[in-house]
Short mmCIF file of C-alpha atoms and ligand atoms in Angstrom, two decimals:
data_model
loop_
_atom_site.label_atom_id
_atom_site.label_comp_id
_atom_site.label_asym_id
_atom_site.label_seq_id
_atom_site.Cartn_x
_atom_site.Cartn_y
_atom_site.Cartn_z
CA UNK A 1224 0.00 0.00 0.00
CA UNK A 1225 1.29 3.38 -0.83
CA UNK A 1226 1.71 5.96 1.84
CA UNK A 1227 -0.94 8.93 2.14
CA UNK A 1228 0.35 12.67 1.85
CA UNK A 1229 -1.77 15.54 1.76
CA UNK A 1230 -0.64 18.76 -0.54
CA UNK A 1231 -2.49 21.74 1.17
CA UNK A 1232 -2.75 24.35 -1.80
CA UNK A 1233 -3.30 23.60 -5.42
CA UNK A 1234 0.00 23.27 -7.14
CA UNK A 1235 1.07 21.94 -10.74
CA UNK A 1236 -1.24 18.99 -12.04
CA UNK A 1237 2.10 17.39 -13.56
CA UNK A 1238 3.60 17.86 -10.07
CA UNK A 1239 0.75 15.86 -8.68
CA UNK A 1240 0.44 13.28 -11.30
CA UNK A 1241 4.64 12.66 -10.47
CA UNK A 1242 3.90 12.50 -6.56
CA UNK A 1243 0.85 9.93 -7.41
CA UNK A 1244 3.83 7.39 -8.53
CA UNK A 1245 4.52 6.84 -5.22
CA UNK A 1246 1.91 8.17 -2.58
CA UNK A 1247 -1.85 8.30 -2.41
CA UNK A 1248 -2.09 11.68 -3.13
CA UNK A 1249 -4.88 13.79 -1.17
CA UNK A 1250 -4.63 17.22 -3.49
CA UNK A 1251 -6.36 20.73 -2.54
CA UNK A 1252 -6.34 21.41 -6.47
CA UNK A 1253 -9.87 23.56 -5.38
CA UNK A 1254 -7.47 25.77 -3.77
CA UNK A 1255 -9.68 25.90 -0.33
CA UNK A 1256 -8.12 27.85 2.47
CA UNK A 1257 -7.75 24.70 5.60
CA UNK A 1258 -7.55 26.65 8.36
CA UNK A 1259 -6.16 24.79 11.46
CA UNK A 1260 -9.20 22.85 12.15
CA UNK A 1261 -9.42 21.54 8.47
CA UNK A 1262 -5.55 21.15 8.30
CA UNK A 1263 -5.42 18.88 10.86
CA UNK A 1264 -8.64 16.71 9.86
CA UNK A 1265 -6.84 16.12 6.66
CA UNK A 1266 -3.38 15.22 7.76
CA UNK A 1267 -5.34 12.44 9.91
CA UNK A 1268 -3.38 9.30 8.86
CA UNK A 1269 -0.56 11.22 6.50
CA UNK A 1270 2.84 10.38 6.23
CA UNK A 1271 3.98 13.53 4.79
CA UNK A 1272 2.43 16.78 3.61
CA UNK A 1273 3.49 19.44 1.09
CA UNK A 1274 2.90 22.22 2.77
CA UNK A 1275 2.47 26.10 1.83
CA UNK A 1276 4.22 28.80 4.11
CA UNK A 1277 0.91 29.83 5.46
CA UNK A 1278 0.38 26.39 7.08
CA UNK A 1279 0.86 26.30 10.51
CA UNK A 1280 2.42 23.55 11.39
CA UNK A 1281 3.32 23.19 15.52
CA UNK A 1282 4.18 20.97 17.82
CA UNK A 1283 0.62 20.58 19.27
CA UNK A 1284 -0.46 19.22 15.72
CA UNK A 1285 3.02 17.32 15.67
CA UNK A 1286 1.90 15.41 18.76
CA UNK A 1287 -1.52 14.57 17.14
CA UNK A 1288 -0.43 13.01 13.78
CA UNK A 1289 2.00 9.99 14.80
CA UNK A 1290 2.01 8.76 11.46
CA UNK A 1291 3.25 12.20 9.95
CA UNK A 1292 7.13 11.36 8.94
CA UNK A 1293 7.78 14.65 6.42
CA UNK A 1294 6.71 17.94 6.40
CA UNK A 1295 7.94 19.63 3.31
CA UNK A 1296 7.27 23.63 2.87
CA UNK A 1297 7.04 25.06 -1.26
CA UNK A 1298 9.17 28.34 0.38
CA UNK A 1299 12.49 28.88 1.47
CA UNK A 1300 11.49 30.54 4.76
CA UNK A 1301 9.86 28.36 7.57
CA UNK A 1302 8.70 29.89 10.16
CA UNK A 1303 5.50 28.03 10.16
CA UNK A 1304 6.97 25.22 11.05
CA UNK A 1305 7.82 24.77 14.81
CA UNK A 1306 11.29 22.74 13.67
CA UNK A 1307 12.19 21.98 17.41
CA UNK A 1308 9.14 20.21 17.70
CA UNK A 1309 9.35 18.43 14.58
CA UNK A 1310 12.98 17.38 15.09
CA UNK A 1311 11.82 16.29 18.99
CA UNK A 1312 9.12 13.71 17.03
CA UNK A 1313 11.51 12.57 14.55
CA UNK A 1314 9.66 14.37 11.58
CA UNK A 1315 11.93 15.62 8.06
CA UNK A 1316 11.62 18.93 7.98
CA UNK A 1317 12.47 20.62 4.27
CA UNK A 1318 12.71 23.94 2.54
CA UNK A 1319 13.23 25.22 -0.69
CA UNK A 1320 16.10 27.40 -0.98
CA UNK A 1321 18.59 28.17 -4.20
CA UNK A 1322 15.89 27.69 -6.65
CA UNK A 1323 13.68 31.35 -5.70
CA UNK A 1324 17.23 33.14 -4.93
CA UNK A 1325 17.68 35.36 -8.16
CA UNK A 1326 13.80 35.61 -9.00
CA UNK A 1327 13.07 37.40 -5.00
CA UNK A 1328 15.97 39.46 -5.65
CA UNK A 1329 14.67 40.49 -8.98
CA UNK A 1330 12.16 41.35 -7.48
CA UNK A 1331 13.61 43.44 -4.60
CA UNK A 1332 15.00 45.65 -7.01
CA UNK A 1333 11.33 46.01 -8.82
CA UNK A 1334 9.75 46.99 -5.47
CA UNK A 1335 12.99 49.14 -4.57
CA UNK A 1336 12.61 51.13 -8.03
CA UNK A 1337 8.69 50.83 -8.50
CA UNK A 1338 9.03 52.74 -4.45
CA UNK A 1339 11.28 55.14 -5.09
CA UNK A 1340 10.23 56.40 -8.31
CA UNK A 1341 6.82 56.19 -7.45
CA UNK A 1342 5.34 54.16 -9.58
CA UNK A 1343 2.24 52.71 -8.91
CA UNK A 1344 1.22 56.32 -7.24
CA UNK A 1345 2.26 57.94 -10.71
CA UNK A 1346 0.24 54.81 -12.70
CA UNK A 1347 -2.92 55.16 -10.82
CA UNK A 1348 -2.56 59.38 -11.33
CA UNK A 1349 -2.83 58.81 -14.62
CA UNK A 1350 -5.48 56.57 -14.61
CA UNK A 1351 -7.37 58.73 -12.81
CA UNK A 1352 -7.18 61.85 -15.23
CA UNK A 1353 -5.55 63.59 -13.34
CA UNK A 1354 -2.29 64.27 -15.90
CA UNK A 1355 -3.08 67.61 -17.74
CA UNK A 1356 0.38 68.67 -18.27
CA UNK A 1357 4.16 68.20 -17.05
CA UNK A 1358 5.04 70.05 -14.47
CA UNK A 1359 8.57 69.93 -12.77
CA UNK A 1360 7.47 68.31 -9.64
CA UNK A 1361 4.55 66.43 -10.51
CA UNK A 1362 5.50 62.78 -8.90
CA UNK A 1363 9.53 63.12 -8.39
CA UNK A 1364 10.75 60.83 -6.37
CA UNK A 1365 14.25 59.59 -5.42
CA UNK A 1366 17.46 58.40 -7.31
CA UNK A 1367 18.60 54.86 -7.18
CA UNK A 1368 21.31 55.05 -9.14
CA UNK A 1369 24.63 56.33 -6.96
CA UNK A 1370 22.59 56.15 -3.92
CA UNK A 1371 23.85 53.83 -1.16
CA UNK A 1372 21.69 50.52 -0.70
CA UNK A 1373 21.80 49.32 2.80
CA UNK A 1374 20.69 45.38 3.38
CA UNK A 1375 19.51 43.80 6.69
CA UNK A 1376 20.19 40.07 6.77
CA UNK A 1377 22.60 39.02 3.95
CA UNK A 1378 22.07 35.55 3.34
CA UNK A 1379 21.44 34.05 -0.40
CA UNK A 1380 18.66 36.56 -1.35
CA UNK A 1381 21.03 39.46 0.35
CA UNK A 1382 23.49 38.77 -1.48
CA UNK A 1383 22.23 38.51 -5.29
CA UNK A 1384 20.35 41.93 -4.17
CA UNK A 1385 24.11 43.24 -3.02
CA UNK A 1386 25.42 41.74 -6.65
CA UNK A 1387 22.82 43.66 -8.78
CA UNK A 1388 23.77 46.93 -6.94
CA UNK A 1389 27.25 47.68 -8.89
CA UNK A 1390 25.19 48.02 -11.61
CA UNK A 1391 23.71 50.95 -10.52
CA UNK A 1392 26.85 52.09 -8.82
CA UNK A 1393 25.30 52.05 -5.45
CA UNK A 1394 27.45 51.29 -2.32
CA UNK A 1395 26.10 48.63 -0.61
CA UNK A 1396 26.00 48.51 3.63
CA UNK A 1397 24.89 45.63 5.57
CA UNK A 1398 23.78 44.58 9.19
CA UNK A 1399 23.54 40.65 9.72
CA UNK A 1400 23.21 38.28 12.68
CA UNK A 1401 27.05 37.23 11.48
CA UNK A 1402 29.46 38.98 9.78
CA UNK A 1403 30.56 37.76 6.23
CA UNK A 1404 33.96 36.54 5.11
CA UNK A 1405 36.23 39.26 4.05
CA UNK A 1406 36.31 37.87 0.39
CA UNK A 1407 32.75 37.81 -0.18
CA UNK A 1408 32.07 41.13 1.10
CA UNK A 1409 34.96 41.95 -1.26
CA UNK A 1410 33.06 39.99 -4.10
CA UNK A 1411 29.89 41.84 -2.97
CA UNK A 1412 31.25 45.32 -2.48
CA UNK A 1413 29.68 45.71 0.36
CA UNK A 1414 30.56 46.66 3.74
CA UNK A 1415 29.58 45.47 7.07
CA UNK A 1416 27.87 48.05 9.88
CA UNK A 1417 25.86 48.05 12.97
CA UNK A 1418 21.79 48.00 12.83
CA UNK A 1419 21.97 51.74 13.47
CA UNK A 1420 24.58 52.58 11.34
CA UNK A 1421 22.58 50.84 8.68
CA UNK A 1422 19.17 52.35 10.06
CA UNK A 1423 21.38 56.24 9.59
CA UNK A 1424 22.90 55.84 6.00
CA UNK A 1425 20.90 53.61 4.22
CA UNK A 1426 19.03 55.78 0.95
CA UNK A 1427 17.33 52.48 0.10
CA UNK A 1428 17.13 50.07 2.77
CA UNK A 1429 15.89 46.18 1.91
CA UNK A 1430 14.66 43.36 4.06
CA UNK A 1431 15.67 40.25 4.15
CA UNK A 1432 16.19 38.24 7.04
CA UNK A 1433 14.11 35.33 8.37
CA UNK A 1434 11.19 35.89 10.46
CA UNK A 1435 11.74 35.04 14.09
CA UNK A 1436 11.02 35.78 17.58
CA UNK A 1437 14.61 37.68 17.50
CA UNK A 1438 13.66 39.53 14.20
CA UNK A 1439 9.68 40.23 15.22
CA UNK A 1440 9.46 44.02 14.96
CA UNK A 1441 12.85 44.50 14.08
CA UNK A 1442 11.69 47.83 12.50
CA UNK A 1443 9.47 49.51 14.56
CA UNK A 1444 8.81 53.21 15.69
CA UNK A 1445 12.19 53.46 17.04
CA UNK A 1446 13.84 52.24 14.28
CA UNK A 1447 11.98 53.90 11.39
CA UNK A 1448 12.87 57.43 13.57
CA UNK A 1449 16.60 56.73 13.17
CA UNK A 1450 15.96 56.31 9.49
CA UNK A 1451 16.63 59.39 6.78
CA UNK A 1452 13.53 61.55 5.45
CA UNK A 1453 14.09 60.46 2.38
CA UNK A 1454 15.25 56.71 2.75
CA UNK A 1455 12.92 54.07 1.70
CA UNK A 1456 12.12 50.96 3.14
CA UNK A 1457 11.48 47.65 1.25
CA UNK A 1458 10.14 44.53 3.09
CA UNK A 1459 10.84 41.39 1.53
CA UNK A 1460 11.15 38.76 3.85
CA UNK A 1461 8.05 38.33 5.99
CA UNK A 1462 5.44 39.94 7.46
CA UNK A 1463 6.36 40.65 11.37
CA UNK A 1464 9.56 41.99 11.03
CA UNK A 1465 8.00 45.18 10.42
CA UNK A 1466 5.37 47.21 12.84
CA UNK A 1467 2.88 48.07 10.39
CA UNK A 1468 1.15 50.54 12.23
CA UNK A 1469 4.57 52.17 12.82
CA UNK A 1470 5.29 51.99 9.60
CA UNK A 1471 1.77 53.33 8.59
CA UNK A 1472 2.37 56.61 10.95
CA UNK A 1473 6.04 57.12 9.71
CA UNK A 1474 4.70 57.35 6.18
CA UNK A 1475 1.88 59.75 6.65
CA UNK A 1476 4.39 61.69 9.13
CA UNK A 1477 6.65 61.46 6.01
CA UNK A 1478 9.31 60.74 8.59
CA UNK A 1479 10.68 57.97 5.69
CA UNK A 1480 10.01 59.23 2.00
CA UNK A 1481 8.04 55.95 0.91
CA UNK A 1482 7.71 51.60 1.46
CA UNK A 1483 7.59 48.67 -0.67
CA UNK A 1484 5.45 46.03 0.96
CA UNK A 1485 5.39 42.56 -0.32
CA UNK A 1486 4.86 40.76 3.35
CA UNK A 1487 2.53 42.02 6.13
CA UNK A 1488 2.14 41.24 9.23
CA UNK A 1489 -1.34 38.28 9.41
CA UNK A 1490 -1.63 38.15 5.39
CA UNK A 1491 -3.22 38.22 3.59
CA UNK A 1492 -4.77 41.09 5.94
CA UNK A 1493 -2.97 44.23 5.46
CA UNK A 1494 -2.81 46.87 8.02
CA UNK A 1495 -6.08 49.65 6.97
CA UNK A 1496 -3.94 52.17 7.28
CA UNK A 1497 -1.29 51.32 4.77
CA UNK A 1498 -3.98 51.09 2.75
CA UNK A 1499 -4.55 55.05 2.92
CA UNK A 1500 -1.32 56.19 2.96
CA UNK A 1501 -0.30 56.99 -1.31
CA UNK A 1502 3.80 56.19 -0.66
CA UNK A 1503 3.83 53.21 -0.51
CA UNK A 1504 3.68 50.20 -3.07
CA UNK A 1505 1.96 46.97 -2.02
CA UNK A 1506 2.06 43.74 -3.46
CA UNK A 1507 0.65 40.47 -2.71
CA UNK A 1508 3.73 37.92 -1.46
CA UNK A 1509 4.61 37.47 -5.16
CA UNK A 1510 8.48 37.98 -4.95
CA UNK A 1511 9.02 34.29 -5.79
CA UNK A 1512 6.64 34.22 -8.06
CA UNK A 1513 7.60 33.77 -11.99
CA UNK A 1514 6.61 30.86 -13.77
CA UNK A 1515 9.74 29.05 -14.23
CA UNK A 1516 10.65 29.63 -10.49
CA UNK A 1517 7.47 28.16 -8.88
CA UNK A 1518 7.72 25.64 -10.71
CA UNK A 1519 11.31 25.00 -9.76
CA UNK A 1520 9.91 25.18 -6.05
CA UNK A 1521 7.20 22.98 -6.36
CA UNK A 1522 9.61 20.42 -8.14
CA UNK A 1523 12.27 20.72 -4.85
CA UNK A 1524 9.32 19.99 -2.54
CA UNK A 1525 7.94 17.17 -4.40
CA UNK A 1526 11.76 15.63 -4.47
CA UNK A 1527 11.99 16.36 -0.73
CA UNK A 1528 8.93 14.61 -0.19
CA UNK A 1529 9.56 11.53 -2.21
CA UNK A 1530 12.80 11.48 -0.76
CA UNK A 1531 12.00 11.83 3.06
CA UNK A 1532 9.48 9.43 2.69
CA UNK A 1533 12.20 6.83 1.10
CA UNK A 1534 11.08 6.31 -2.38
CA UNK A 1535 12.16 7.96 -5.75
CA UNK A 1536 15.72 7.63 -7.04
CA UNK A 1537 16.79 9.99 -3.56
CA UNK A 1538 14.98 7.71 -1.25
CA UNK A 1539 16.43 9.01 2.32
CA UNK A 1540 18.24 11.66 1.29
CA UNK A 1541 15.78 15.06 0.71
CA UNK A 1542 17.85 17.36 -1.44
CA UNK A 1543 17.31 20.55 1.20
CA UNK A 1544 16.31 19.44 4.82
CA UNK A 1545 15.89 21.81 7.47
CA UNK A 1546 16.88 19.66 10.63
CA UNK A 1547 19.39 17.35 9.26
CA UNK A 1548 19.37 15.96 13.15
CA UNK A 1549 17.31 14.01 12.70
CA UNK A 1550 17.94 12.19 9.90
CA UNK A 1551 19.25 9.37 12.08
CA UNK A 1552 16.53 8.92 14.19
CA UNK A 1553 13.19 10.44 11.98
CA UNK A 1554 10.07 7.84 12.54
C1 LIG B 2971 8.39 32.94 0.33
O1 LIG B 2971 8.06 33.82 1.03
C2 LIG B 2971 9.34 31.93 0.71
O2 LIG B 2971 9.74 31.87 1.88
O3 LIG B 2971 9.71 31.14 -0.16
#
């Protein structure tokens, strides 16, 4: 008998049909929302689940699902899993990193240039009718090029964002939990400072650490009042790490010149008042999102799966495991 798995959000049908060769696949291809209740009805019995970064996944519904042996997130960030707990049960716990790197930093960039130039304010001017003639300040906004690009957390996605800077001839500044080598921030160009350092010369300032209790709030009030009045902030990484409601008074205040939001704090809920304020841009968690790279993602989960569960050409060794612990011991 083939094991069950449960995939939580529709994904490729080709994806499916591949993770039907070895499991009996229980598929969400309807795309309804399982909220925690519904979530853990369906795992019931499942030896592995491909799971979406919105699934909350903790140790209480650990505990209830003895059979579960793999829970494998379509993201790189996992901070809807509780790992410690999974690691304590013996359950593979895997990721998908690499694969989104250059695509999210693509993206950075298109928030970081769509926010300081204004863009979506100046699109939805014009589509309003309100353009009658040029004027020389209708909609300036800030340079990019030669300004200095400050990055907090400089880990793979950091770091292509950092690469993609020389072309604009920005120096690039950086705050992380650890320093990097001294040839890569050679490679990078970019030099090492201290969260307020970074917070005080930044022009452009991206985020892109993990979510954590460490990092929750890591901008707030405080933080956004160290900042320049005409830096922007861009949030990449997850909602949480910014205080939206800070955020939301420091734009109106115009204490910062203007925000790129792709993460919010309890998507896909976005604070009402960001939703009033005109400088900033706001887009729906789609940094990841081009078709070649989701694809790529849903691919690395389905081979972590197959893997962890010990079938496929991998079987026991998932390409990208988050808690290689306990590998030895996993149910
Ligand atoms: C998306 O947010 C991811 O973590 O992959």
């Amino acid at each position: 008998m083939k094991p069950s798995i449960l995939v939580t959000r529709a994904i490729f049908p080709d994806v499916i049909d591949r993770l039907a060769q070895y499991f009996d696949v229980d598929s969400n291809q309807e795309d309804a929302v399982l909220d925690a209740a519904a979530l853990r009805e369906r795992l019931a019995g499942k030896a592995g689940v491909l799971a979406n970064a919105a699934d909350r996944i903790d140790g209480a519904l650990v505990c209830a699902l003895p059979q579960l042996r793999a829970v494998c997130n379509m993201a790189v960030g996992y901070n809807n899993l509780d790992v410690p707990a999974l690691t304590a049960a013996g359950v593979v716990a895997t990721n998908t990193p690499d694969v989104l790197t250059e695509t999210t930093a693509d993206f950075g960039w298109a928030l970081l240039m769509a926010t300081a130039r204004r863009v979506t304010e100046s699109e939805h001017y014009l589509r309003a009718g309100k353009w009658e003639r040029w004027s020389y300040d209708m909609l300036v906004g800030m340079d990019v090029f030669g300004a200095t690009l400050g990055i907090l957390g400089m880990g793979r996605i950091g770091q292509a964002i950092a690469r993609r800077a020389s072309g604009f001839g920005m120096p690039v500044i950086y705050h992380n939990r650890s320093r990097l080598p001294a040839e890569t921030e050679q490679q990078l160009n970019a030099r090492y400072v201290t969260k307020d350092e970074l917070l005080a010369q930044a022009d452009h300032l991206i985020l892109v650490l993990p979510y954590s209790p460490e990092s929750h709030h890591a901008i707030d009030a405080a933080e956004l009042a160290k900042m320049k009045p005409t830096a922007t902030l861009i949030n990449l990484a997850r909602g949480g790490i910014v205080n939206d409601a800070a955020l939301a008074n420091a734009l109106r205040a115009r204490q910062i010149f203007a925000a790129g939001l792709d993460v919010f704090e309890g998507e896909p809920s976005v604070h009402p008042d960001l939703l009033t304020v005109p400088n900033v841009v706001l887009t729906p968690h789609i940094a990841s999102a081009s078709e070649k790279t989701r694809r790529a993602m849903a691919t690395l989960a389905a081979d972590n799966l197959i893997a962890a569960l010990d079938a496929g050409p991998n079987a026991g060794h998932p390409p990208s495991v988050i808690n290689p612990d306990v590998m030895p011991r996993r149910r």
